[in-house]
Short mmCIF file of C-alpha atoms in Angstrom, two decimals:
data_model
loop_
_atom_site.label_atom_id
_atom_site.label_comp_id
_atom_site.label_asym_id
_atom_site.label_seq_id
_atom_site.Cartn_x
_atom_site.Cartn_y
_atom_site.Cartn_z
CA MET C 1 -11.42 24.05 2.89
CA THR C 2 -10.05 20.52 3.69
CA GLY C 3 -7.20 18.92 2.08
CA LEU C 4 -6.44 15.06 1.90
CA TYR C 5 -3.22 13.77 0.49
CA ILE C 6 -3.21 10.09 -0.69
CA GLY C 7 0.03 8.35 -0.52
CA SER C 8 1.09 4.72 -0.63
CA THR C 9 3.95 2.40 0.29
CA SER C 10 4.82 1.89 -3.27
CA GLY C 11 3.76 2.48 -6.74
CA TYR C 12 0.73 0.81 -8.24
CA SER C 13 -0.98 0.42 -4.86
CA GLY C 14 -4.32 1.89 -5.58
CA LYS C 15 -4.00 5.61 -4.96
CA ASN C 16 -5.79 6.62 -8.23
CA LEU C 17 -8.66 4.38 -7.50
CA LEU C 18 -9.03 5.72 -4.01
CA ALA C 19 -8.72 9.30 -5.09
CA LEU C 20 -11.37 8.84 -7.70
CA ALA C 21 -13.73 6.97 -5.40
CA LEU C 22 -13.43 9.68 -2.61
CA CYS C 23 -14.08 12.53 -5.11
CA LEU C 24 -17.20 10.79 -6.31
CA ARG C 25 -18.41 9.95 -2.79
CA PHE C 26 -17.82 13.52 -1.49
CA ARG C 27 -19.68 14.85 -4.43
CA GLU C 28 -22.69 12.56 -3.57
CA ASP C 29 -22.60 14.30 -0.16
CA GLY C 30 -22.97 17.66 -2.00
CA LEU C 31 -19.45 18.89 -1.43
CA ARG C 32 -17.52 20.69 -3.97
CA VAL C 33 -14.48 18.69 -4.77
CA GLY C 34 -11.12 19.43 -6.38
CA TYR C 35 -8.15 17.26 -7.40
CA MET C 36 -4.45 17.53 -8.25
CA LYS C 37 -1.36 15.35 -8.44
CA PRO C 38 1.49 17.67 -7.80
CA VAL C 39 4.29 15.37 -9.17
CA GLY C 40 3.56 13.49 -12.29
CA ALA C 41 5.68 10.37 -13.26
CA MET C 42 3.72 9.89 -16.39
CA PRO C 43 3.99 13.17 -18.27
CA ARG C 44 1.77 13.79 -21.25
CA LEU C 45 1.53 16.92 -23.51
CA VAL C 46 -2.02 18.31 -24.01
CA ASP C 47 -2.58 21.37 -26.07
CA GLY C 48 0.98 22.58 -25.36
CA GLU C 49 0.75 21.94 -21.65
CA LEU C 50 2.50 19.12 -19.71
CA GLY C 51 0.34 17.16 -17.38
CA ASP C 52 0.25 13.77 -15.69
CA ASP C 53 -1.50 10.86 -17.44
CA ASP C 54 -3.33 9.74 -14.27
CA ALA C 55 -4.31 13.17 -13.27
CA LEU C 56 -5.59 14.00 -16.82
CA PHE C 57 -7.74 10.88 -16.62
CA ILE C 58 -9.28 11.72 -13.21
CA ASN C 59 -9.86 15.29 -14.25
CA GLY C 60 -11.65 13.99 -17.36
CA VAL C 61 -13.89 11.62 -15.29
CA LEU C 62 -14.86 14.28 -12.75
CA GLY C 63 -15.20 17.02 -15.52
CA LEU C 64 -13.18 19.57 -13.42
CA GLY C 65 -11.78 21.46 -16.38
CA ALA C 66 -8.55 22.17 -14.67
CA SER C 67 -5.43 22.92 -16.74
CA PRO C 68 -2.76 20.16 -16.95
CA THR C 69 -0.21 22.60 -15.59
CA ASP C 70 -2.26 23.50 -12.41
CA MET C 71 -3.10 19.80 -11.82
CA THR C 72 0.59 18.70 -12.04
CA PRO C 73 3.00 21.58 -11.66
CA VAL C 74 5.99 19.25 -11.43
CA PRO C 75 5.86 16.72 -14.43
CA VAL C 76 8.90 14.40 -14.25
CA THR C 77 10.35 14.57 -17.82
CA LYS C 78 13.83 13.42 -18.69
CA ASP C 79 14.92 17.07 -18.98
CA PHE C 80 13.61 17.55 -15.42
CA LEU C 81 15.52 14.60 -14.13
CA MET C 82 18.68 15.91 -15.71
CA LYS C 83 18.24 19.25 -14.08
CA ALA C 84 17.30 17.71 -10.71
CA PHE C 85 20.33 15.45 -10.53
CA ALA C 86 22.58 18.45 -11.44
CA GLY C 87 20.89 20.44 -8.61
CA GLU C 88 19.44 23.01 -11.10
CA CYS C 89 15.68 22.42 -10.70
CA GLY C 90 15.20 25.04 -7.97
CA ALA C 91 12.63 25.24 -5.25
CA LEU C 92 9.61 23.35 -6.48
CA MET C 93 7.20 23.66 -3.51
CA PRO C 94 6.02 27.36 -4.22
CA ALA C 95 4.70 26.15 -7.65
CA ILE C 96 2.90 23.29 -6.02
CA THR C 97 1.36 25.41 -3.25
CA ALA C 98 0.38 28.08 -5.65
CA ALA C 99 -1.42 25.60 -7.90
CA TYR C 100 -3.21 24.03 -4.87
CA HIS C 101 -4.52 27.19 -3.58
CA LYS C 102 -5.73 28.18 -7.05
CA LEU C 103 -7.56 24.85 -7.57
CA ALA C 104 -9.00 25.01 -3.99
CA ALA C 105 -10.38 28.58 -4.18
CA ASP C 106 -13.97 27.43 -4.56
CA LYS C 107 -13.78 23.91 -3.12
CA ASP C 108 -14.82 22.17 0.11
CA VAL C 109 -12.46 19.29 -0.25
CA MET C 110 -9.08 19.03 -2.26
CA ILE C 111 -7.90 15.44 -2.97
CA VAL C 112 -4.15 15.38 -3.58
CA GLY C 113 -2.73 12.23 -5.31
CA GLY C 114 0.68 11.08 -4.43
CA SER C 115 3.29 9.62 -6.66
CA GLY C 116 5.24 6.39 -5.94
CA SER C 117 6.24 5.81 -2.38
CA TYR C 118 5.04 8.37 0.17
CA LEU C 119 8.16 8.45 2.18
CA TYR C 120 10.81 8.26 -0.61
CA SER C 121 9.64 9.16 -4.09
CA GLY C 122 10.67 12.76 -4.86
CA THR C 123 13.24 12.98 -2.11
CA TYR C 124 15.97 13.75 -4.59
CA CYS C 125 14.21 17.17 -5.51
CA GLY C 126 12.45 17.89 -2.21
CA VAL C 127 8.96 16.85 -3.16
CA ASP C 128 8.40 13.58 -1.16
CA GLY C 129 4.94 12.92 0.04
CA VAL C 130 5.70 13.95 3.79
CA SER C 131 7.00 17.29 2.64
CA VAL C 132 4.32 17.99 0.04
CA ALA C 133 1.39 17.14 2.45
CA ARG C 134 2.92 19.26 5.20
CA SER C 135 3.49 22.30 2.91
CA LEU C 136 -0.28 22.06 1.71
CA GLY C 137 -1.59 21.54 5.26
CA ALA C 138 -3.21 18.46 4.03
CA LYS C 139 -4.18 15.44 6.18
CA THR C 140 -2.78 12.09 4.85
CA VAL C 141 -4.12 8.58 4.19
CA ILE C 142 -1.79 5.79 3.01
CA VAL C 143 -2.63 2.87 0.82
CA ASP C 144 -0.80 -0.32 1.26
CA ARG C 145 -1.27 -3.07 -1.25
CA TYR C 146 -0.80 -6.74 -0.29
CA ARG C 147 1.97 -8.34 -2.29
CA GLY C 148 2.70 -11.47 -0.48
CA GLU C 149 2.67 -9.46 2.82
CA LEU C 150 1.84 -5.97 4.01
CA ASN C 151 4.35 -3.23 4.71
CA TYR C 152 3.73 -2.87 8.40
CA ASP C 153 7.25 -1.65 9.08
CA TYR C 154 6.84 1.13 6.36
CA LEU C 155 3.51 2.23 7.83
CA ALA C 156 5.14 2.46 11.29
CA ALA C 157 7.80 4.68 9.83
CA ALA C 158 5.36 6.77 8.00
CA LYS C 159 3.58 7.50 11.23
CA GLN C 160 6.80 8.57 12.87
CA ALA C 161 7.56 10.86 9.95
CA ALA C 162 3.98 12.40 9.60
CA GLY C 163 2.80 12.40 13.05
CA ASP C 164 -0.85 13.50 13.53
CA ASN C 165 -0.89 14.43 9.80
CA LEU C 166 -1.34 10.73 9.14
CA ILE C 167 -5.04 10.04 9.92
CA GLY C 168 -5.13 6.47 8.69
CA VAL C 169 -4.24 3.67 6.32
CA ILE C 170 -6.14 1.51 3.92
CA LEU C 171 -5.05 -2.05 3.11
CA ASN C 172 -5.61 -3.00 -0.45
CA ASP C 173 -6.06 -6.20 -2.51
CA VAL C 174 -6.11 -8.48 0.65
CA PRO C 175 -6.76 -12.12 -0.23
CA GLU C 176 -9.35 -13.83 1.90
CA HIS C 177 -6.93 -16.35 3.45
CA PHE C 178 -4.80 -13.40 4.84
CA ARG C 179 -7.85 -11.60 6.38
CA PRO C 180 -7.61 -13.31 9.88
CA GLU C 181 -3.93 -12.22 10.10
CA VAL C 182 -4.98 -8.60 9.32
CA ASP C 183 -7.73 -8.55 11.88
CA ASP C 184 -5.99 -10.38 14.72
CA LEU C 185 -2.42 -9.23 14.29
CA ILE C 186 -1.80 -6.34 12.02
CA LYS C 187 -4.66 -3.97 12.87
CA PRO C 188 -3.91 -4.19 16.60
CA PHE C 189 -0.16 -3.75 15.84
CA LEU C 190 -0.92 -0.66 13.96
CA ALA C 191 -3.37 0.61 16.52
CA ARG C 192 -0.81 0.45 19.27
CA ARG C 193 1.33 2.90 17.17
CA GLY C 194 -1.60 5.20 16.72
CA ILE C 195 -2.42 4.12 13.16
CA ASP C 196 -6.17 3.65 12.38
CA VAL C 197 -6.97 1.15 9.53
CA LEU C 198 -9.81 2.89 7.74
CA GLY C 199 -10.47 0.03 5.35
CA VAL C 200 -9.47 -3.40 4.27
CA ILE C 201 -10.21 -3.81 0.47
CA PRO C 202 -10.47 -7.38 -0.54
CA HIS C 203 -8.67 -8.97 -3.52
CA ASP C 204 -10.91 -8.83 -6.55
CA PRO C 205 -10.03 -10.34 -9.95
CA VAL C 206 -11.87 -7.72 -11.92
CA MET C 207 -9.50 -4.94 -10.48
CA SER C 208 -6.38 -6.87 -11.44
CA GLY C 209 -7.40 -7.90 -14.94
CA MET C 210 -7.43 -6.41 -18.46
CA ARG C 211 -9.82 -6.48 -21.32
CA ALA C 212 -8.60 -8.55 -24.27
CA GLY C 213 -8.69 -5.69 -26.69
CA ASP C 214 -6.57 -3.47 -24.38
CA LEU C 215 -4.11 -6.31 -23.91
CA ALA C 216 -3.62 -6.58 -27.73
CA GLU C 217 -2.84 -2.89 -27.90
CA ARG C 218 -0.50 -2.84 -24.86
CA LEU C 219 1.47 -5.86 -26.09
CA GLY C 220 1.95 -4.14 -29.56
CA GLY C 221 0.15 -6.97 -31.23
CA ARG C 222 -3.00 -7.06 -33.42
CA LEU C 223 -6.33 -8.81 -33.24
CA VAL C 224 -6.89 -11.18 -36.09
CA THR C 225 -10.50 -12.01 -35.07
CA MET C 226 -13.48 -9.83 -34.91
CA SER C 227 -15.43 -11.61 -32.12
CA SER C 228 -17.06 -9.83 -29.14
CA GLY C 229 -14.42 -11.62 -27.13
CA VAL C 230 -12.31 -8.40 -27.23
CA HIS C 231 -14.22 -7.54 -24.01
CA ASN C 232 -13.19 -10.76 -22.14
CA LEU C 233 -11.42 -10.06 -18.98
CA VAL C 234 -7.84 -11.52 -18.71
CA VAL C 235 -6.75 -11.91 -15.12
CA ASN C 236 -3.85 -14.42 -15.54
CA PHE C 237 -1.86 -16.09 -18.36
CA LEU C 238 -0.55 -19.50 -19.01
CA ILE C 239 2.38 -20.35 -21.35
CA GLY C 240 1.72 -23.21 -23.71
CA ALA C 241 5.09 -24.64 -24.02
CA MET C 242 4.48 -28.25 -23.06
CA ASN C 243 2.73 -31.29 -24.40
CA VAL C 244 -1.14 -31.31 -24.68
CA GLU C 245 -1.73 -33.55 -21.55
CA ASN C 246 0.40 -31.59 -19.22
CA PHE C 247 -1.11 -28.29 -20.68
CA LEU C 248 -4.63 -29.50 -19.91
CA ALA C 249 -3.84 -30.34 -16.32
CA PHE C 250 -2.59 -26.73 -15.77
CA PHE C 251 -5.28 -25.06 -17.85
CA ARG C 252 -8.22 -26.66 -16.16
CA LYS C 253 -7.13 -25.12 -12.78
CA ARG C 254 -7.31 -21.46 -14.07
CA LYS C 255 -9.97 -19.06 -14.98
CA ASP C 256 -9.96 -15.89 -17.00
CA VAL C 257 -6.71 -17.01 -18.61
CA ALA C 258 -4.93 -15.70 -21.78
CA VAL C 259 -2.92 -18.62 -23.31
CA ILE C 260 0.43 -17.64 -24.94
CA CYS C 261 1.92 -20.09 -27.33
CA GLY C 262 3.80 -20.16 -30.50
CA GLY C 263 1.87 -19.58 -33.69
CA ASP C 264 2.76 -22.97 -34.92
CA ARG C 265 1.24 -24.89 -31.96
CA SER C 266 -2.19 -25.51 -33.40
CA ASP C 267 -2.74 -28.51 -31.02
CA LEU C 268 -2.38 -26.22 -28.00
CA GLN C 269 -4.38 -23.45 -29.57
CA LEU C 270 -7.34 -25.78 -30.25
CA VAL C 271 -7.33 -27.07 -26.64
CA ALA C 272 -7.31 -23.33 -25.34
CA LEU C 273 -10.20 -22.47 -27.61
CA GLU C 274 -12.21 -25.46 -26.53
CA GLY C 275 -11.38 -24.88 -22.89
CA GLY C 276 -12.76 -21.31 -22.88
CA ALA C 277 -9.75 -19.27 -22.73
CA ALA C 278 -10.17 -15.54 -22.20
CA ALA C 279 -7.73 -14.80 -25.11
CA LEU C 280 -5.24 -16.61 -27.33
CA VAL C 281 -1.88 -14.92 -27.76
CA LEU C 282 0.24 -16.25 -30.70
CA THR C 283 3.85 -15.37 -30.55
CA GLY C 284 6.57 -15.14 -33.27
CA ASN C 285 4.23 -13.33 -35.64
CA LEU C 286 3.02 -16.75 -37.13
CA TYR C 287 -0.51 -16.52 -38.44
CA PRO C 288 -2.94 -19.26 -37.24
CA ASN C 289 -4.45 -21.61 -39.73
CA ASP C 290 -8.11 -21.24 -40.79
CA ILE C 291 -9.31 -24.03 -38.57
CA ILE C 292 -8.13 -22.10 -35.54
CA LEU C 293 -9.50 -18.80 -36.72
CA THR C 294 -12.93 -20.35 -37.52
CA LYS C 295 -13.12 -21.98 -34.16
CA ALA C 296 -12.02 -18.71 -32.40
CA GLU C 297 -14.72 -16.81 -34.04
CA ALA C 298 -17.34 -19.51 -33.21
CA VAL C 299 -16.52 -19.58 -29.37
CA GLY C 300 -15.88 -15.90 -29.01
CA VAL C 301 -12.17 -16.16 -28.08
CA PRO C 302 -10.04 -13.21 -29.53
CA VAL C 303 -6.75 -14.23 -31.14
CA ILE C 304 -3.87 -11.77 -30.66
CA LEU C 305 -0.81 -11.98 -33.10
CA ALA C 306 2.28 -10.71 -31.42
CA ARG C 307 5.80 -10.07 -33.01
CA ASP C 308 7.82 -11.03 -29.97
CA ASP C 309 8.91 -14.50 -28.77
CA THR C 310 7.01 -16.29 -26.12
CA PHE C 311 9.34 -15.39 -23.26
CA THR C 312 9.20 -11.60 -24.01
CA VAL C 313 5.39 -11.66 -24.40
CA ALA C 314 5.05 -13.48 -21.02
CA LYS C 315 7.34 -10.83 -19.34
CA LYS C 316 5.26 -7.99 -20.79
CA MET C 317 2.16 -9.73 -19.91
CA GLU C 318 3.26 -10.18 -16.13
CA THR C 319 4.08 -6.47 -15.98
CA LEU C 320 0.82 -5.42 -17.54
CA LEU C 321 -1.32 -7.48 -15.30
CA SER C 322 0.52 -6.30 -12.20
CA SER C 323 0.41 -2.65 -12.92
CA GLU C 324 -2.58 -2.00 -15.23
CA LYS C 325 -3.98 1.50 -14.90
CA LEU C 326 -7.46 2.25 -14.01
CA ARG C 327 -9.10 3.40 -17.24
CA ASP C 328 -12.03 1.00 -18.07
CA PRO C 329 -15.36 2.61 -16.98
CA THR C 330 -16.51 -0.68 -15.68
CA ARG C 331 -13.51 -1.00 -13.56
CA VAL C 332 -13.99 2.58 -12.10
CA ALA C 333 -17.54 1.74 -11.10
CA HIS C 334 -16.61 -1.74 -9.70
CA GLY C 335 -13.54 -0.24 -7.83
CA ALA C 336 -15.71 2.59 -6.32
CA ARG C 337 -18.19 0.01 -5.12
CA LEU C 338 -15.44 -2.11 -3.54
CA ILE C 339 -14.08 0.86 -1.62
CA GLY C 340 -17.46 2.08 -0.56
CA GLN C 341 -18.07 -1.34 0.99
CA ALA C 342 -14.76 -1.50 2.81
CA LEU C 343 -14.01 2.13 3.85
CA ASP C 344 -14.92 3.59 7.17
CA TYR C 345 -16.27 6.61 5.39
CA ALA C 346 -17.92 8.14 8.39
CA GLY C 347 -14.70 7.80 10.38
CA LEU C 348 -12.69 9.44 7.47
CA LYS C 349 -15.03 12.46 7.35
CA ALA C 350 -14.83 12.87 11.03
CA LYS C 351 -11.05 12.93 11.00
CA LEU C 352 -11.20 15.45 8.22
CA GLY C 353 -13.62 17.69 10.14
CA LEU C 354 -16.32 17.01 7.53
CA ALA C 355 -18.86 15.07 9.64
#
């Protein structure tokens, strides 16, 4: 049985997407695949058992039927944190290794999802990524997501910490304009340090967006239209807090945008609807007039009523669009295709001894 630990340089880098895509690909090759996420930062109670929200989702997609406790033996609840900070949580690795071997009993490959930062997250209680992967005897791949730059220093430090256990890295969400720097500078830099780049996944707006219907729920708002636009993909947002002329100048440069504005700004609302906004988010819990509602239904733009003020809604939106979880089946399929096109799958299998 082969184990592969998937870590990352920081949270929300694409670990879950990669884990799911690899599980599906290994299955296509006829391999029996298992999955676990030893340390869960998003605990959820299911039938009296604590598990991790991400692990539960992946378990459901794959139909593995594993128990929440086995998949995530260390759920990070508030009570757990209190004990850990007081030095009272005890040794956690035995429970992790026991669950791993139980789930791996009849498998060819075990995918192990990391939590947060590979080098640092979990250090306070002895379950950082380096320690967990080493205890399980699993090889490691690290995902680094582009956020203005790549974390090449971190990757070099991870190689020093993990040694031969680190078999490669995957660079995620890389914009087209940065690709020459990746190919000409960063990949050779990493190669000189014994770090293989197994894939460069390009930036794709579908993977960083959110359906308008989901957006309404996550904002704590409510939809006041019933159009099919609830499936519109929101990739960015624009605050309508200016005069109409200036708003138009900004709005025309953006696609897949949700427009956030006060419920009393019917002038901007009408412009957003006529300009093909992905969604209209009205703040201050101010209901739009009938003209706006009728127009929204006609052009298929969902209108979301939010209680918070414009600034608060914008901050929530920024957080949601930068850290949205992989849940939509369309995004799962699209993301798997992106990884399939970018990943050196044959090279990965060879490093895992599966070729």
